Amino acid sequence: MCGITGWIDWRKDLTTSSSILENMTETLTHRGPDASGTWISHHCAFGHRRLSVMDPQNGAQPMIRREGDRLYSIVYNGELYNAVELRKELEHRGHRFSSTCDTEVLLASFVEWGRSCVDRLNGIFAFAAWDQQEQTVFLARDRLGVKPLFYSLLSGVFLFGSEPKAILAHPDMKVEVGAEGLAEVFAIGPARTPGHGIYRNLAELKPGHYMVYDRSGLTVRPYWKLENRPHTENVEETAAYIRELLADTARRQLVSDVPVCTLLSGGLDSSALTTLAANHYRDSGKGTLDTYSVDYADNDKHFIENAFQPNSDAPWIKRMTDYLGTEHHYVEFDTPELVESLRSVVLARDMPGMADVDGSLYLFCREIKNNATVALSGEAADEIFGGYPWFHREDALNANTFPWSLSLPQRAGILARDFADWIKPLEYVHSRYEQALAEVPRLAGETQQENRMREMSYLNITRFMPTLLDRKDRMSMAVGLEVRVPFCDHRLVEYVWNIPWDIKTAGEREKGILRKALVGVLPEDVLARKKSPYPKTHNPSYSAAVKERALDILSDSSSPLLPFVDAGKLRAMAAPGAEAAEFPWFGQLMSGPQMFAYLIQVDTWLREYKVSIR
């Protein structure tokens, strides 16, 4: 994985602006600690930071390719899992290669097929390719949005980067946020509306889209979307095909020239991938697979069972490591580390995020990076297969809003009245929810329940899953760790999208068809384990610490947070024994303590980035 950035300017000679390009590139050093490169022509400037995974000795970027009198340049962040097949086809078409890296395959694909090259790619990617003769830059992002790509168009200056910080480093870009951006932060956040960049004049290329910028302007087009097709296979045939797809996906994503490990919670998703990986390692003679898990000091003493977290991970991790014989690494953090990480993860995201849920992943990835460069994660299975509790609860199904934000009125209630009147949080979220529903592809003949479950699947895949993919990318790449997400293989997503709900819930269980697909792969007790999400701390010391820090901010007259919140109400909620602070803030893991932590992050973001409100 890597970090990419650059810009196009038709008005001046960019060869005189190398220092600006270098500054933009250096903001992404964490994404690519192994090497740095820049390339500048009169009107195009590319910067790249490299994390070496495939062919470390070659594959430096920006990469240049000449075909006759035509020159092409590319910067690329990602991995192509079908690079071997593409390379063979391109060689058959006359292309020659000087490395084994997928960057060269991607550039040759662009040279050969132009914009349609994206239709042939299986992988996670964000890239920009420059055609010197046509004076055109082509940018694309993978189908599910695993890899990020932001951009800005300001008075004829086109900027792009893997993260907002690269674009914000350009002198033409001002750090400003308007009412809509603030509504994203205070009402939608830590999720974001697809394509929204929070900052004024900053956008994100949506998943499954490409864009072309030339002298006539900017064109943005989708090249992939979820499409409805009749599902003709029975339960057994469906399960068999899912098992086949998962095995193929895991095999492809284990290819690497550097150490690979898996993240193991003992749940269905991570256990499945770890088993497939361990079997592949054994069969190919690669030795013992390394696995990692995360937990928190004294969590065993303070864990309280609830609908979202029915059991703790520790016994299940041991069950799987004993079953597979992996080399397991237990990673544990305490409250002070989590609190201190709140600032680091804001800098990683360039905006407020998932509080300690981000922080623990950041610290976790930092530990893994000591021994590995690539990790496999079970992210996205719940969105694709319908595993979250809100797929199965009537209050969420009938809420007429995003099911992970059922406490929006309470969230709006902590805002200062004038500010709430300006951003209109309830109306803003409702409009974004209606926008999402309007996009849902419908299938004729479906029942009302089938139609609602299709809506829920669409909301989760296009609205909730990107939040977790953003989190996974920023927290891992902040420490130079590449995390791959096999459940985001577009072939699997396309297939499961059209599985009827009664087959998805085979055996009357959440993710029932996935469980059936893994019969014979996982132990029966692991197959039957109830859904349990990424662990969070239950230690009351964390709640006390973030409340104390939030109260300090509220007492600081210089705090940039104060104009946005009702300080009196927050002080009351932070008082000892105040149960009102325990309402669900966002999703499964963010509740009362995370609300205070999120506001701490907002304060940090406004201060560190010197955000101007316009």
Coordinates of N, CA and C in Angstrom, one line a residue, residues 183-347:
A183 N -22.6 19.6 9.6 CA -23.7 18.7 9.8 C -23.2 17.2 9.6
E184 N -22.3 17.0 8.7 CA -21.6 15.7 8.6 C -21.0 15.3 9.9
V185 N -20.2 16.3 10.5 CA -19.5 16.0 11.7 C -20.4 15.7 12.9
F186 N -21.4 16.6 13.1 CA -22.2 16.6 14.3 C -23.5 15.7 14.2
A187 N -23.9 15.4 13.0 CA -25.1 14.6 12.8 C -24.9 13.3 12.2
I188 N -24.1 13.2 11.1 CA -23.8 12.0 10.4 C -22.6 11.3 11.1
G189 N -21.6 12.0 11.5 CA -20.4 11.5 12.0 C -20.5 10.5 13.1
P190 N -19.5 9.5 13.2 CA -18.3 9.5 12.4 C -18.4 8.9 11.0
A191 N -19.7 8.6 10.5 CA -19.9 8.2 9.1 C -19.8 9.5 8.3
R192 N -19.7 9.3 7.0 CA -19.8 10.4 6.0 C -20.7 10.0 4.9
T193 N -21.4 11.0 4.3 CA -22.1 10.8 3.1 C -21.2 10.5 2.0
P194 N -21.4 9.5 1.2 CA -20.5 9.1 0.1 C -20.2 10.3 -0.8
G195 N -18.9 10.5 -1.0 CA -18.4 11.6 -1.8 C -18.1 12.9 -1.0
H196 N -18.5 12.9 0.2 CA -18.4 14.1 1.0 C -17.0 14.2 1.6
G197 N -16.3 15.3 1.5 CA -15.0 15.5 2.1 C -14.9 16.3 3.3
I198 N -16.0 16.8 3.9 CA -16.1 17.6 5.1 C -15.6 19.0 4.8
Y199 N -14.4 19.2 4.4 CA -13.9 20.5 4.1 C -14.5 21.1 2.9
R200 N -14.6 22.4 2.9 CA -15.1 23.2 1.8 C -14.2 23.0 0.6
N201 N -14.8 22.7 -0.6 CA -14.1 22.5 -1.9 C -13.3 21.2 -1.9
L202 N -13.6 20.3 -1.0 CA -12.9 18.9 -1.0 C -14.0 17.9 -1.1
A203 N -13.8 16.9 -2.0 CA -14.7 15.8 -2.2 C -13.9 14.5 -2.2
E204 N -14.6 13.4 -2.1 CA -14.0 12.1 -2.2 C -14.6 11.4 -3.4
L205 N -13.8 10.8 -4.2 CA -14.3 10.0 -5.3 C -15.0 8.8 -4.7
K206 N -16.3 8.6 -5.1 CA -17.1 7.6 -4.6 C -16.5 6.2 -5.0
P207 N -16.8 5.2 -4.2 CA -16.4 3.8 -4.6 C -17.0 3.5 -6.0
G208 N -16.3 2.7 -6.7 CA -16.8 2.2 -8.0 C -16.9 3.3 -9.1
H209 N -16.2 4.4 -8.9 CA -16.3 5.5 -9.8 C -14.9 5.8 -10.4
Y210 N -14.9 6.5 -11.5 CA -13.6 7.0 -12.1 C -13.9 8.5 -12.5
M211 N -12.8 9.2 -12.7 CA -13.0 10.6 -13.2 C -11.8 10.9 -14.1
V212 N -12.1 11.8 -15.0 CA -11.2 12.3 -16.1 C -11.1 13.8 -16.0
Y213 N -9.9 14.3 -15.9 CA -9.7 15.8 -15.9 C -8.8 16.1 -17.1
D214 N -9.4 17.0 -18.0 CA -8.6 17.5 -19.1 C -8.9 19.0 -19.3
R215 N -8.5 19.6 -20.3 CA -8.7 21.0 -20.5 C -10.2 21.4 -20.6
S216 N -11.0 20.5 -20.9 CA -12.4 20.8 -21.0 C -13.2 20.7 -19.7
G217 N -12.5 20.2 -18.6 CA -13.1 20.1 -17.3 C -13.0 18.8 -16.7
L218 N -13.8 18.6 -15.7 CA -13.8 17.3 -14.9 C -15.1 16.5 -15.2
T219 N -14.9 15.2 -15.4 CA -16.0 14.3 -15.6 C -15.9 13.1 -14.6
V220 N -17.0 12.9 -13.9 CA -17.0 11.8 -13.0 C -18.1 10.8 -13.4
R221 N -17.8 9.5 -13.4 CA -18.7 8.5 -13.9 C -18.6 7.2 -13.0
P222 N -19.7 6.5 -12.8 CA -19.6 5.2 -12.1 C -19.2 4.1 -13.1
Y223 N -18.4 3.2 -12.7 CA -18.1 2.0 -13.6 C -18.7 0.7 -13.0
W224 N -19.2 0.8 -11.8 CA -19.7 -0.4 -11.1 C -20.8 0.0 -10.1
K225 N -21.8 -0.8 -10.0 CA -22.8 -0.7 -9.0 C -23.5 -2.0 -8.7
L226 N -24.2 -2.1 -7.6 CA -24.9 -3.3 -7.3 C -26.1 -3.4 -8.3
E227 N -26.2 -4.6 -8.8 CA -27.3 -4.8 -9.8 C -28.1 -6.1 -9.4
N228 N -29.4 -6.0 -9.5 CA -30.3 -7.0 -9.2 C -30.4 -8.1 -10.2
R229 N -30.3 -9.4 -9.8 CA -30.4 -10.5 -10.7 C -31.2 -11.6 -10.0
P230 N -32.0 -12.4 -10.6 CA -32.7 -13.5 -10.0 C -31.7 -14.5 -9.4
H231 N -31.9 -15.0 -8.2 CA -31.1 -16.0 -7.6 C -31.7 -17.3 -7.8
T232 N -31.0 -18.2 -8.5 CA -31.6 -19.5 -9.0 C -31.1 -20.7 -8.2
E233 N -30.0 -20.5 -7.4 CA -29.4 -21.6 -6.7 C -30.2 -21.9 -5.4
N234 N -30.3 -23.2 -5.0 CA -30.9 -23.5 -3.7 C -29.9 -23.3 -2.6
V235 N -30.3 -23.6 -1.3 CA -29.4 -23.3 -0.2 C -28.1 -24.0 -0.3
E236 N -28.1 -25.3 -0.6 CA -26.8 -26.1 -0.7 C -25.9 -25.5 -1.8
E237 N -26.5 -25.2 -2.9 CA -25.7 -24.7 -4.0 C -25.1 -23.3 -3.7
T238 N -25.9 -22.5 -3.0 CA -25.5 -21.2 -2.6 C -24.3 -21.3 -1.7
A239 N -24.4 -22.1 -0.7 CA -23.4 -22.3 0.3 C -22.1 -22.8 -0.3
A240 N -22.2 -23.7 -1.2 CA -21.0 -24.3 -1.9 C -20.3 -23.2 -2.7
Y241 N -21.1 -22.4 -3.4 CA -20.4 -21.3 -4.2 C -19.8 -20.3 -3.3
I242 N -20.4 -19.9 -2.2 CA -19.8 -19.0 -1.3 C -18.4 -19.5 -0.8
R243 N -18.4 -20.8 -0.4 CA -17.2 -21.5 0.1 C -16.1 -21.4 -1.0
E244 N -16.5 -21.7 -2.2 CA -15.5 -21.6 -3.3 C -15.0 -20.2 -3.5
L245 N -15.9 -19.2 -3.5 CA -15.4 -17.8 -3.6 C -14.5 -17.4 -2.5
L246 N -14.8 -17.7 -1.3 CA -14.0 -17.4 -0.1 C -12.6 -18.0 -0.2
A247 N -12.6 -19.3 -0.6 CA -11.3 -19.9 -0.7 C -10.4 -19.3 -1.8
D248 N -11.0 -19.0 -2.9 CA -10.2 -18.3 -4.0 C -9.8 -16.9 -3.6
T249 N -10.7 -16.2 -2.9 CA -10.3 -14.8 -2.5 C -9.2 -14.8 -1.5
A250 N -9.3 -15.7 -0.5 CA -8.2 -15.8 0.5 C -6.9 -16.2 -0.1
R251 N -6.9 -17.1 -1.0 CA -5.7 -17.5 -1.7 C -5.0 -16.4 -2.4
R252 N -5.8 -15.6 -3.1 CA -5.3 -14.5 -3.9 C -4.7 -13.4 -2.9
Q253 N -5.4 -13.2 -1.8 CA -5.0 -12.1 -1.0 C -3.9 -12.4 0.0
L254 N -3.4 -13.7 0.0 CA -2.3 -14.1 0.8 C -1.0 -13.9 0.0
V255 N -1.0 -13.6 -1.3 CA 0.2 -13.4 -2.0 C 0.9 -12.1 -1.6
S256 N 2.2 -12.3 -1.2 CA 2.9 -11.1 -0.7 C 4.4 -11.5 -0.7
D257 N 5.3 -10.6 -0.8 CA 6.7 -10.8 -0.7 C 7.2 -10.4 0.7
V258 N 6.3 -10.0 1.6 CA 6.6 -9.6 3.0 C 5.7 -10.4 3.9
P259 N 6.0 -10.4 5.2 CA 5.2 -11.3 6.2 C 3.7 -10.9 6.2
V260 N 2.9 -11.9 6.3 CA 1.4 -11.8 6.4 C 0.9 -12.4 7.7
C261 N -0.1 -11.8 8.3 CA -0.7 -12.4 9.5 C -2.2 -12.2 9.3
T262 N -3.0 -12.6 10.3 CA -4.4 -12.4 10.3 C -4.8 -11.8 11.7
L263 N -5.9 -11.0 11.6 CA -6.5 -10.5 12.9 C -7.6 -11.5 13.3
L264 N -7.5 -12.0 14.5 CA -8.3 -13.1 15.0 C -9.1 -12.7 16.3
S265 N -10.4 -12.7 16.2 CA -11.2 -12.4 17.4 C -11.9 -13.6 17.9
G266 N -11.9 -14.7 17.1 CA -12.6 -15.9 17.5 C -14.0 -15.9 17.0
G267 N -14.4 -14.9 16.3 CA -15.7 -14.8 15.7 C -15.8 -15.5 14.4
L268 N -17.0 -15.6 13.8 CA -17.2 -16.4 12.6 C -16.3 -15.9 11.5
D269 N -16.3 -14.6 11.2 CA -15.6 -14.0 10.1 C -14.1 -14.2 10.1
S270 N -13.5 -13.7 11.2 CA -12.0 -13.8 11.4 C -11.6 -15.2 11.5
S271 N -12.4 -16.1 12.1 CA -12.0 -17.5 12.2 C -12.0 -18.2 10.9
A272 N -12.9 -17.8 10.0 CA -13.0 -18.4 8.7 C -11.7 -18.0 7.9
L273 N -11.4 -16.7 7.9 CA -10.3 -16.3 7.1 C -9.0 -16.8 7.6
T274 N -8.9 -16.9 9.0 CA -7.7 -17.4 9.6 C -7.5 -18.9 9.3
T275 N -8.6 -19.7 9.3 CA -8.5 -21.1 8.9 C -8.1 -21.3 7.5
L276 N -8.7 -20.5 6.6 CA -8.3 -20.6 5.2 C -6.8 -20.2 5.0
A277 N -6.4 -19.2 5.7 CA -5.0 -18.8 5.6 C -4.0 -19.8 6.2
A278 N -4.4 -20.4 7.3 CA -3.5 -21.4 8.0 C -3.4 -22.6 7.1
N279 N -4.5 -23.0 6.5 CA -4.5 -24.2 5.6 C -3.6 -23.9 4.4
H280 N -3.7 -22.7 3.9 CA -2.9 -22.4 2.7 C -1.4 -22.4 3.1
Y281 N -1.1 -21.8 4.3 CA 0.3 -21.8 4.7 C 0.8 -23.2 4.9
R282 N 0.0 -24.1 5.5 CA 0.4 -25.5 5.7 C 0.6 -26.2 4.3
D283 N -0.4 -26.1 3.4 CA -0.3 -26.8 2.2 C 0.8 -26.3 1.3
S284 N 1.2 -25.0 1.4 CA 2.2 -24.5 0.5 C 3.6 -24.4 1.2
G285 N 3.7 -25.0 2.4 CA 5.0 -25.1 3.1 C 5.5 -23.8 3.6
K286 N 4.6 -22.9 3.9 CA 5.1 -21.5 4.4 C 5.3 -21.5 5.9
G287 N 5.0 -22.6 6.6 CA 5.2 -22.6 8.0 C 3.9 -22.2 8.8
T288 N 4.2 -21.7 10.0 CA 3.1 -21.4 10.9 C 2.6 -19.9 10.7
L289 N 1.3 -19.8 10.7 CA 0.7 -18.5 10.5 C 0.7 -17.7 11.8
D290 N 1.0 -16.4 11.8 CA 0.9 -15.5 12.9 C -0.5 -14.9 13.0
T291 N -1.1 -14.9 14.2 CA -2.4 -14.3 14.4 C -2.3 -13.3 15.6
Y292 N -3.2 -12.3 15.5 CA -3.2 -11.2 16.5 C -4.6 -11.0 17.0
S293 N -4.7 -10.6 18.3 CA -6.0 -10.2 18.9 C -5.7 -9.0 19.8
V294 N -6.8 -8.3 20.1 CA -6.7 -7.1 20.9 C -7.7 -7.2 22.1
D295 N -7.3 -6.7 23.2 CA -8.2 -6.6 24.4 C -7.7 -5.5 25.3
Y296 N -8.4 -5.3 26.4 CA -8.1 -4.1 27.3 C -7.9 -4.6 28.7
A297 N -7.1 -3.8 29.4 CA -6.8 -4.1 30.8 C -8.1 -4.2 31.6
D298 N -8.2 -5.3 32.3 CA -9.4 -5.6 33.3 C -10.7 -5.7 32.6
N299 N -10.7 -5.9 31.2 CA -12.0 -6.1 30.5 C -12.7 -7.3 31.0
D300 N -12.0 -8.3 31.5 CA -12.6 -9.5 32.0 C -13.4 -9.3 33.3
K301 N -13.0 -8.3 34.0 CA -13.7 -7.9 35.3 C -14.9 -7.1 35.0
H302 N -14.9 -6.2 33.9 CA -15.9 -5.2 33.7 C -16.9 -5.6 32.6
F303 N -16.6 -6.6 31.9 CA -17.5 -7.0 30.7 C -18.9 -7.2 31.2
I304 N -19.8 -6.6 30.4 CA -21.3 -6.7 30.7 C -21.9 -7.2 29.4
E305 N -22.6 -8.3 29.4 CA -23.2 -8.8 28.2 C -24.4 -7.9 27.8
N306 N -24.5 -7.7 26.5 CA -25.6 -6.9 25.9 C -26.0 -7.4 24.6
A307 N -27.0 -6.8 23.9 CA -27.4 -7.3 22.6 C -26.4 -7.2 21.6
F308 N -25.5 -6.2 21.7 CA -24.5 -6.0 20.7 C -23.2 -6.8 21.0
Q309 N -22.9 -7.0 22.2 CA -21.7 -7.8 22.6 C -22.1 -8.9 23.6
P310 N -22.6 -10.1 23.0 CA -23.2 -11.1 23.9 C -22.1 -11.9 24.7
N311 N -20.9 -11.9 24.2 CA -19.8 -12.6 24.9 C -18.5 -12.0 24.6
S312 N -17.5 -12.3 25.4 CA -16.1 -11.8 25.2 C -15.4 -12.8 24.3
D313 N -14.3 -12.2 23.7 CA -13.5 -13.0 22.7 C -12.5 -14.0 23.2
A314 N -12.0 -13.7 24.4 CA -10.8 -14.5 24.9 C -10.9 -16.0 24.8
P315 N -12.0 -16.6 25.3 CA -12.1 -18.1 25.2 C -12.2 -18.6 23.7
W316 N -12.8 -17.8 22.9 CA -12.9 -18.2 21.5 C -11.6 -18.1 20.7
I317 N -10.8 -17.1 21.1 CA -9.5 -17.0 20.4 C -8.6 -18.2 20.8
K318 N -8.7 -18.6 22.0 CA -7.9 -19.8 22.4 C -8.4 -21.0 21.7
R319 N -9.7 -21.1 21.6 CA -10.3 -22.2 20.9 C -9.8 -22.3 19.5
M320 N -9.7 -21.2 18.8 CA -9.2 -21.2 17.4 C -7.7 -21.4 17.3
T321 N -6.9 -20.8 18.1 CA -5.5 -21.0 18.1 C -5.1 -22.4 18.4
D322 N -5.8 -23.0 19.4 CA -5.5 -24.4 19.6 C -5.9 -25.3 18.5
Y323 N -7.0 -25.0 17.8 CA -7.5 -25.7 16.7 C -6.6 -25.7 15.5
L324 N -6.0 -24.5 15.3 CA -5.2 -24.3 14.1 C -3.7 -24.4 14.3
G325 N -3.3 -24.2 15.6 CA -1.9 -24.2 15.9 C -1.1 -23.0 15.4
T326 N -1.8 -21.8 15.4 CA -1.1 -20.6 14.9 C -0.2 -20.0 16.0
E327 N 0.7 -19.2 15.6 CA 1.5 -18.4 16.6 C 0.8 -17.2 16.9
H328 N 0.1 -17.2 18.1 CA -0.8 -16.1 18.4 C -0.1 -15.1 19.3
H329 N -0.5 -13.8 19.1 CA 0.0 -12.7 19.8 C -1.1 -11.9 20.5
Y330 N -1.2 -11.9 21.8 CA -2.2 -11.1 22.5 C -1.7 -9.7 22.7
V331 N -2.5 -8.7 22.3 CA -2.1 -7.3 22.5 C -3.2 -6.7 23.4
E332 N -2.7 -6.0 24.4 CA -3.6 -5.4 25.4 C -3.2 -3.9 25.7
F333 N -4.3 -3.1 25.9 CA -4.1 -1.7 26.2 C -4.8 -1.3 27.4
D334 N -4.4 -0.2 28.0 CA -5.0 0.3 29.2 C -5.6 1.7 28.9
T335 N -6.4 2.2 29.9 CA -7.1 3.5 29.7 C -6.2 4.6 29.3
P336 N -5.0 4.9 29.9 CA -4.2 6.1 29.6 C -3.8 6.0 28.1
E337 N -3.5 4.9 27.6 CA -3.1 4.8 26.2 C -4.2 5.1 25.2
L338 N -5.4 4.6 25.6 CA -6.6 4.9 24.7 C -6.9 6.4 24.7
V339 N -6.9 7.0 25.9 CA -7.2 8.4 25.9 C -6.2 9.2 25.1
E340 N -4.9 8.9 25.3 CA -3.9 9.7 24.6 C -3.9 9.4 23.1
S341 N -4.5 8.3 22.7 CA -4.5 8.0 21.2 C -5.6 8.8 20.5
L342 N -6.5 9.5 21.3 CA -7.6 10.2 20.6 C -7.0 11.3 19.7
R343 N -5.9 11.9 20.1 CA -5.3 13.0 19.2 C -4.7 12.3 18.0
S344 N -4.0 11.3 18.2 CA -3.3 10.6 17.1 C -4.2 10.2 16.0
V345 N -5.4 9.7 16.3 CA -6.3 9.2 15.3 C -7.0 10.3 14.6
V346 N -7.2 11.4 15.2 CA -7.7 12.6 14.5 C -6.7 13.0 13.4
L347 N -5.5 13.0 13.7 CA -4.5 13.4 12.7 C -4.4 12.3 11.6

